[in-house]
mmCIF file of N, CA, C and O in Angstrom:
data_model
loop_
_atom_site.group_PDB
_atom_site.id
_atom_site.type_symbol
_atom_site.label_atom_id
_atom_site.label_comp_id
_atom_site.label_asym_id
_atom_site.label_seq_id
_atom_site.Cartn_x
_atom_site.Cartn_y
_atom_site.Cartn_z
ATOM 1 N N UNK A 1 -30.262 -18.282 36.782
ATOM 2 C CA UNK A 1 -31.056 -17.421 35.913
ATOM 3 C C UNK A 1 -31.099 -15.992 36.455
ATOM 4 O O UNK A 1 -31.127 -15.099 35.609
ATOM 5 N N UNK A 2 -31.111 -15.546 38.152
ATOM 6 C CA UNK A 2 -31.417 -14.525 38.515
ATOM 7 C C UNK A 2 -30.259 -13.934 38.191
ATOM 8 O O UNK A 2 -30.321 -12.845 37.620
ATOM 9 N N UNK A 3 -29.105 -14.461 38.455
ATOM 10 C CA UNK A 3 -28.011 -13.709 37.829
ATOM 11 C C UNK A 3 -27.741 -13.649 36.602
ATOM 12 O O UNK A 3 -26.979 -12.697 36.434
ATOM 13 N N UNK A 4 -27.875 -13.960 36.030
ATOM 14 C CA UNK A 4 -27.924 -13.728 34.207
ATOM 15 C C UNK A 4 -28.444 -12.405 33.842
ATOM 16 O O UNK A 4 -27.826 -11.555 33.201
ATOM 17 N N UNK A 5 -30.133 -12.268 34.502
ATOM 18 C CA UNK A 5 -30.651 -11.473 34.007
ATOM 19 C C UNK A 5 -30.077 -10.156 35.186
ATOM 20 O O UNK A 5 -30.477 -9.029 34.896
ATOM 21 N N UNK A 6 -29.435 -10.242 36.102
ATOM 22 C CA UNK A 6 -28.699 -8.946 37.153
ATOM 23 C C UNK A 6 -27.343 -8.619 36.149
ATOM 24 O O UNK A 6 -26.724 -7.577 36.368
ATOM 25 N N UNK A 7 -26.947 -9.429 35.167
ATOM 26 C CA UNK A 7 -25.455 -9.359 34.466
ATOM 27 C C UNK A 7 -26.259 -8.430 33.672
ATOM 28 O O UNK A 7 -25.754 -7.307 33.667
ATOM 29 N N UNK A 8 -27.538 -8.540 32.877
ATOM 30 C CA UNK A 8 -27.574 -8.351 31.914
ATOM 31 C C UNK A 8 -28.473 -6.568 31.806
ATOM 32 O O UNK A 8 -28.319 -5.671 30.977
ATOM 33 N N UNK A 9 -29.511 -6.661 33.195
ATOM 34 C CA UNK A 9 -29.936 -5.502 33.496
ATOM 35 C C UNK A 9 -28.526 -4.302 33.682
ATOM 36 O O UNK A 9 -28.506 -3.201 33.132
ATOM 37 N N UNK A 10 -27.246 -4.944 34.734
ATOM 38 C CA UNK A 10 -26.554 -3.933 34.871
ATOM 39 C C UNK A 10 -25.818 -3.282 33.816
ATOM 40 O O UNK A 10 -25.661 -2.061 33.812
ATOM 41 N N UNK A 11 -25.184 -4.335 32.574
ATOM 42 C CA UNK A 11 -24.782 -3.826 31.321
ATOM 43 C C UNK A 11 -25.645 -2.909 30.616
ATOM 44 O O UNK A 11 -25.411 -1.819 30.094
ATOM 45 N N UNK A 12 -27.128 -3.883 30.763
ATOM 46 C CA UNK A 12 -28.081 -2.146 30.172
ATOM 47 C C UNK A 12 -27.751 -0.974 30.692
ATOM 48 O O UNK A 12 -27.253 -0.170 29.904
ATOM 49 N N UNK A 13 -27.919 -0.569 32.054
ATOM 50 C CA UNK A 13 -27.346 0.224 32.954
ATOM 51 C C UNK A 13 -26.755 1.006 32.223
ATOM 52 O O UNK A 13 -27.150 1.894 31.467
ATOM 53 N N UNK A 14 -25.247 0.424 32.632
ATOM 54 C CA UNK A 14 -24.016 0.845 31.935
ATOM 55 C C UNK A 14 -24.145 1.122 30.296
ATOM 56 O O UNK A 14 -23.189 1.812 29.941
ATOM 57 N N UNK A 15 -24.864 0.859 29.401
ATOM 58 C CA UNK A 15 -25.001 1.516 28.346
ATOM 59 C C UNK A 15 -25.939 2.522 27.990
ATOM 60 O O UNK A 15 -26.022 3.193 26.961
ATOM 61 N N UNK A 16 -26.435 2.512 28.727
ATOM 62 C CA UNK A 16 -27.650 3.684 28.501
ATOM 63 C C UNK A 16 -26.746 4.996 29.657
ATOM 64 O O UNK A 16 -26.748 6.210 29.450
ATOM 65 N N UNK A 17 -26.310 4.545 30.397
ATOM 66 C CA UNK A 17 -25.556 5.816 31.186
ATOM 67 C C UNK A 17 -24.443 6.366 30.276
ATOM 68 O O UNK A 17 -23.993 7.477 30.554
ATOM 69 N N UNK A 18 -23.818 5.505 28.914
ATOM 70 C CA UNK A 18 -23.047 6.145 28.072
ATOM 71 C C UNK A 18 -23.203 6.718 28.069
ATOM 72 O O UNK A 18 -22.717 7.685 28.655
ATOM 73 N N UNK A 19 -24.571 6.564 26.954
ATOM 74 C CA UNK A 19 -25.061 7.234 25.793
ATOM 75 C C UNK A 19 -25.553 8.394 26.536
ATOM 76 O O UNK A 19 -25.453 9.368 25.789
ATOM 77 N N UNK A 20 -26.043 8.732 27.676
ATOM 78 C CA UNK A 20 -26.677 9.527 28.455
ATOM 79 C C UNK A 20 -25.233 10.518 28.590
ATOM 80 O O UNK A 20 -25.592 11.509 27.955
ATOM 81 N N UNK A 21 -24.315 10.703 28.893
ATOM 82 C CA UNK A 21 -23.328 11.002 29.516
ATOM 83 C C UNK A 21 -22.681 11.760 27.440
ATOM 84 O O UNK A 21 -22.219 12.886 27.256
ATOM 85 N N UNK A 22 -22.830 11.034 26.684
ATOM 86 C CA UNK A 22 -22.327 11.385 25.333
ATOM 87 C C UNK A 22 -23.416 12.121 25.050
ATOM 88 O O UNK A 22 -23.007 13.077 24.390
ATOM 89 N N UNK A 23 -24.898 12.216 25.229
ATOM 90 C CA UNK A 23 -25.341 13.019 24.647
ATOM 91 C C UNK A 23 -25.774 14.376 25.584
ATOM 92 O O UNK A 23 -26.664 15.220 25.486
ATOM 93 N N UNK A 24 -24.513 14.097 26.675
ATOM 94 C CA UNK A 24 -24.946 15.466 27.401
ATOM 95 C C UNK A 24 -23.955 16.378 27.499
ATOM 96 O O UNK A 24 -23.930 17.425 28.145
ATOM 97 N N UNK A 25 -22.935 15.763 26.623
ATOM 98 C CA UNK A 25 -21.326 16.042 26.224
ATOM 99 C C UNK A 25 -21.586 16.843 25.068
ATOM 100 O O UNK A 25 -21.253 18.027 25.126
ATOM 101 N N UNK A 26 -22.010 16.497 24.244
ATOM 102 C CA UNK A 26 -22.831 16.886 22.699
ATOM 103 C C UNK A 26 -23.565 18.058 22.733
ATOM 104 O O UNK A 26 -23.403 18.993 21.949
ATOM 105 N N UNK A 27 -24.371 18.016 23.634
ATOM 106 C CA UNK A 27 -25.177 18.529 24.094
ATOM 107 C C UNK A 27 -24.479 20.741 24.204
ATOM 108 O O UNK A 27 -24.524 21.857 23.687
ATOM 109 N N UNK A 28 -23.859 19.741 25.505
ATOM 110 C CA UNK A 28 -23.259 21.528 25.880
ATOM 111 C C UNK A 28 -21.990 22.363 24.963
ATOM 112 O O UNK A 28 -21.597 23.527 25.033
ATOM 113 N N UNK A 29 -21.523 21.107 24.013
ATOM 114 C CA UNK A 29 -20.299 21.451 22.685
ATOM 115 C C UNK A 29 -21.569 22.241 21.873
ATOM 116 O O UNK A 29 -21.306 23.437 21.748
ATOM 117 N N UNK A 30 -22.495 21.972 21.463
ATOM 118 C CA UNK A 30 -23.046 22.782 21.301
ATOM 119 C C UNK A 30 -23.335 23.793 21.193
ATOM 120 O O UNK A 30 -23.142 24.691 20.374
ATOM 121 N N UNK A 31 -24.009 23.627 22.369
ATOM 122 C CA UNK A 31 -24.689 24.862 22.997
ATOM 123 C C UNK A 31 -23.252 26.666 23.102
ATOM 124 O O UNK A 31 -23.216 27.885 22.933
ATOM 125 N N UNK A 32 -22.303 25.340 23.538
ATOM 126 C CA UNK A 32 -20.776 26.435 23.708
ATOM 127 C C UNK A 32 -20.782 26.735 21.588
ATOM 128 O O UNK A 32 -21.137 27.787 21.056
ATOM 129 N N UNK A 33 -20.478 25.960 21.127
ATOM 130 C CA UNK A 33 -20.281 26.533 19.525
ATOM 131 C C UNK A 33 -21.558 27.688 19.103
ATOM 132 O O UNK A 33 -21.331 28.649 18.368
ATOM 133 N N UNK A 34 -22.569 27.473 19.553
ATOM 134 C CA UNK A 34 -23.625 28.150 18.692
ATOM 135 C C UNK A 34 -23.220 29.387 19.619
ATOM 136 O O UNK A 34 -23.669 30.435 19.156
ATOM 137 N N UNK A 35 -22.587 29.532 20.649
ATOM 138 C CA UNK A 35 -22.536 31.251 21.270
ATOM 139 C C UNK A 35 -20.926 31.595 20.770
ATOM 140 O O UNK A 35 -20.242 32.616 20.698
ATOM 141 N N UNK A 36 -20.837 30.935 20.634
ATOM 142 C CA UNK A 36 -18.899 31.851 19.659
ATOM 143 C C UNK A 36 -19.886 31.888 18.198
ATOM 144 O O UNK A 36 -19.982 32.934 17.556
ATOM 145 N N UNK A 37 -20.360 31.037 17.914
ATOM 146 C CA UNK A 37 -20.825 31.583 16.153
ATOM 147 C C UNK A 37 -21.423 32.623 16.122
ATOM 148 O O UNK A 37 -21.223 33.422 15.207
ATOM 149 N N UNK A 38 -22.486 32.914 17.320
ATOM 150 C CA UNK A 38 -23.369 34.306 17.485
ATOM 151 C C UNK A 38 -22.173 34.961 17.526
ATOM 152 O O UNK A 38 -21.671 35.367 16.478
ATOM 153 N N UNK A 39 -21.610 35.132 18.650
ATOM 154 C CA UNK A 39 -20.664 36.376 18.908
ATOM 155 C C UNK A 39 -19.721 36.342 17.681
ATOM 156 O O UNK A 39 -19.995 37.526 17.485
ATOM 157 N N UNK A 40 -18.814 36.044 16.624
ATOM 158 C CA UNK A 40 -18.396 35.893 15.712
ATOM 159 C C UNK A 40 -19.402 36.564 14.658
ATOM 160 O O UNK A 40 -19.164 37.629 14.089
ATOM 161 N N UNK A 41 -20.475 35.848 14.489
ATOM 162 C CA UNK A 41 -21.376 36.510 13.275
ATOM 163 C C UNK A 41 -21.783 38.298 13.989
ATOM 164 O O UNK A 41 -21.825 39.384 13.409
ATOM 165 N N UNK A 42 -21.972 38.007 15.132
ATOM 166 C CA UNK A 42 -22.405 39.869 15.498
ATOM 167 C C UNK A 42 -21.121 40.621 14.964
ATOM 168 O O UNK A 42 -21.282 41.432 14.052
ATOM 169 N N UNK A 43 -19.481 40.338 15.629
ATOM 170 C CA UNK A 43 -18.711 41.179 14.885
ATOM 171 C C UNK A 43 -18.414 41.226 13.853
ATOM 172 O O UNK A 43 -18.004 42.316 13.454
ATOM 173 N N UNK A 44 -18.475 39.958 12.796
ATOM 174 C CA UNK A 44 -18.396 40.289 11.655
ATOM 175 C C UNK A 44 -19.577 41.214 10.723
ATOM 176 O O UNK A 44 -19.315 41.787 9.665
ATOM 177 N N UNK A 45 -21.037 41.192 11.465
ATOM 178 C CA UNK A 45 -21.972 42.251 11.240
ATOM 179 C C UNK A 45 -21.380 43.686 11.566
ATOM 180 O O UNK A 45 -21.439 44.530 10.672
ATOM 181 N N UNK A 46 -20.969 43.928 12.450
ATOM 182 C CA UNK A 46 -20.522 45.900 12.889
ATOM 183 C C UNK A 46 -19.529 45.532 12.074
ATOM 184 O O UNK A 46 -19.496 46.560 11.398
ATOM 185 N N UNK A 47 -18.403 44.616 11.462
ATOM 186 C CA UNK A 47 -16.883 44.900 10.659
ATOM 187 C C UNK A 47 -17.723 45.237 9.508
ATOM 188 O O UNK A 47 -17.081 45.977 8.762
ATOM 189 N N UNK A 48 -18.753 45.026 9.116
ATOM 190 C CA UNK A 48 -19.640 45.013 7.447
ATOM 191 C C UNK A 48 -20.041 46.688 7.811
ATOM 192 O O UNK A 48 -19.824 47.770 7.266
ATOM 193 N N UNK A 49 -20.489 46.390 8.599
ATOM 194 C CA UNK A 49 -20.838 48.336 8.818
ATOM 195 C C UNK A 49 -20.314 48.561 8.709
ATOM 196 O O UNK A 49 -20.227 48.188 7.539
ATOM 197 N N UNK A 50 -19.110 49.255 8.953
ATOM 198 C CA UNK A 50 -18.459 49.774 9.394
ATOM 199 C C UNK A 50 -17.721 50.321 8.022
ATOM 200 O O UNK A 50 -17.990 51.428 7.558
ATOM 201 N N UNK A 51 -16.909 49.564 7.517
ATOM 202 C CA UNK A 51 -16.666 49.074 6.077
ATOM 203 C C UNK A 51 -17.683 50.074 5.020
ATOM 204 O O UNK A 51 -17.350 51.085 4.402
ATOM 205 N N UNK A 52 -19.000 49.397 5.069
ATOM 206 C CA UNK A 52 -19.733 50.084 4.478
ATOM 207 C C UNK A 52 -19.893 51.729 4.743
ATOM 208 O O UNK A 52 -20.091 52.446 3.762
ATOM 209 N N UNK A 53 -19.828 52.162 5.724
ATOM 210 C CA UNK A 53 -19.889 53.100 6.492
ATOM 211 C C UNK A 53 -18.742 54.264 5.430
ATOM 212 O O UNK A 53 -19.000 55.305 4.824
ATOM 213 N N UNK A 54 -17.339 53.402 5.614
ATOM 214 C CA UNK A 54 -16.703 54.169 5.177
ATOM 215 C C UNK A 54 -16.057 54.591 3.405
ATOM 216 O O UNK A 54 -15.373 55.366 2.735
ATOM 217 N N UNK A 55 -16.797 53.553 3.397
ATOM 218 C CA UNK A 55 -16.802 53.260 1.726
ATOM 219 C C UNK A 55 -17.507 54.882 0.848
ATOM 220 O O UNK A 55 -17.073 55.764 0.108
ATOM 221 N N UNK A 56 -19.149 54.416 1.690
ATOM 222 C CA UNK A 56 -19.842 55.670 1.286
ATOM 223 C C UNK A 56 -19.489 56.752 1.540
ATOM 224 O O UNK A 56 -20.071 57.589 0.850
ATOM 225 N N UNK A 57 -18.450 57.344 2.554
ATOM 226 C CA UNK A 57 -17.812 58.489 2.383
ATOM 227 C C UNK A 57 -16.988 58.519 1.350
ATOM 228 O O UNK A 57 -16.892 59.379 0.474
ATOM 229 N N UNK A 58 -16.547 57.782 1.460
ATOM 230 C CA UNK A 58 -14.992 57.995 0.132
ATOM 231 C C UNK A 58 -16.141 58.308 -0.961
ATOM 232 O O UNK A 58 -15.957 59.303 -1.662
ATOM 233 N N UNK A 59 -17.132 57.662 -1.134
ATOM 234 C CA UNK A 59 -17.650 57.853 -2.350
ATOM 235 C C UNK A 59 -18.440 59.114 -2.898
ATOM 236 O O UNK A 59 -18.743 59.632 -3.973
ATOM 237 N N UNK A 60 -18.586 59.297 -1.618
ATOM 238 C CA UNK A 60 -19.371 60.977 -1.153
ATOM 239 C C UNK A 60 -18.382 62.277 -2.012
ATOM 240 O O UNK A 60 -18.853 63.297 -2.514
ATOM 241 N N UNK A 61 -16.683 61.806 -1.985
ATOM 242 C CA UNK A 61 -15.812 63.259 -1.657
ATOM 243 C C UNK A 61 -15.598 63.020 -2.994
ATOM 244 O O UNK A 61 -14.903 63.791 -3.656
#
């Protein structure tokens, strides 16, 4: 019996250290995507200026 339940504690173990290990994988894919989307959305903000910027001259002359 003591070993049954040592088979069965260590498989818990081993599955909860997955999931631990996948959601810390998840975790920093994340964290890495949401700072290229910032930096991506900031330059595509100054390319909109910018744009705009020069539009209203042309429209000025």
């Amino acid at each position: 019996m003591a070993t049954l339940q040592t088979i069965l504690l260590f498989a818990l173990l081993i599955i909860w250290l997955c999931f631990s290990v996948v959601f810390l994988i998840t975790a920093v894919q994340s964290f890495l995507y949401d700072r290229k989307r910032e930096k991506r959305e900031q330059e595509q903000a100054t390319r909109d200026t910018e744009y705009h910027e020069k539009r209203m001259k042309l429209l000025e002359k």
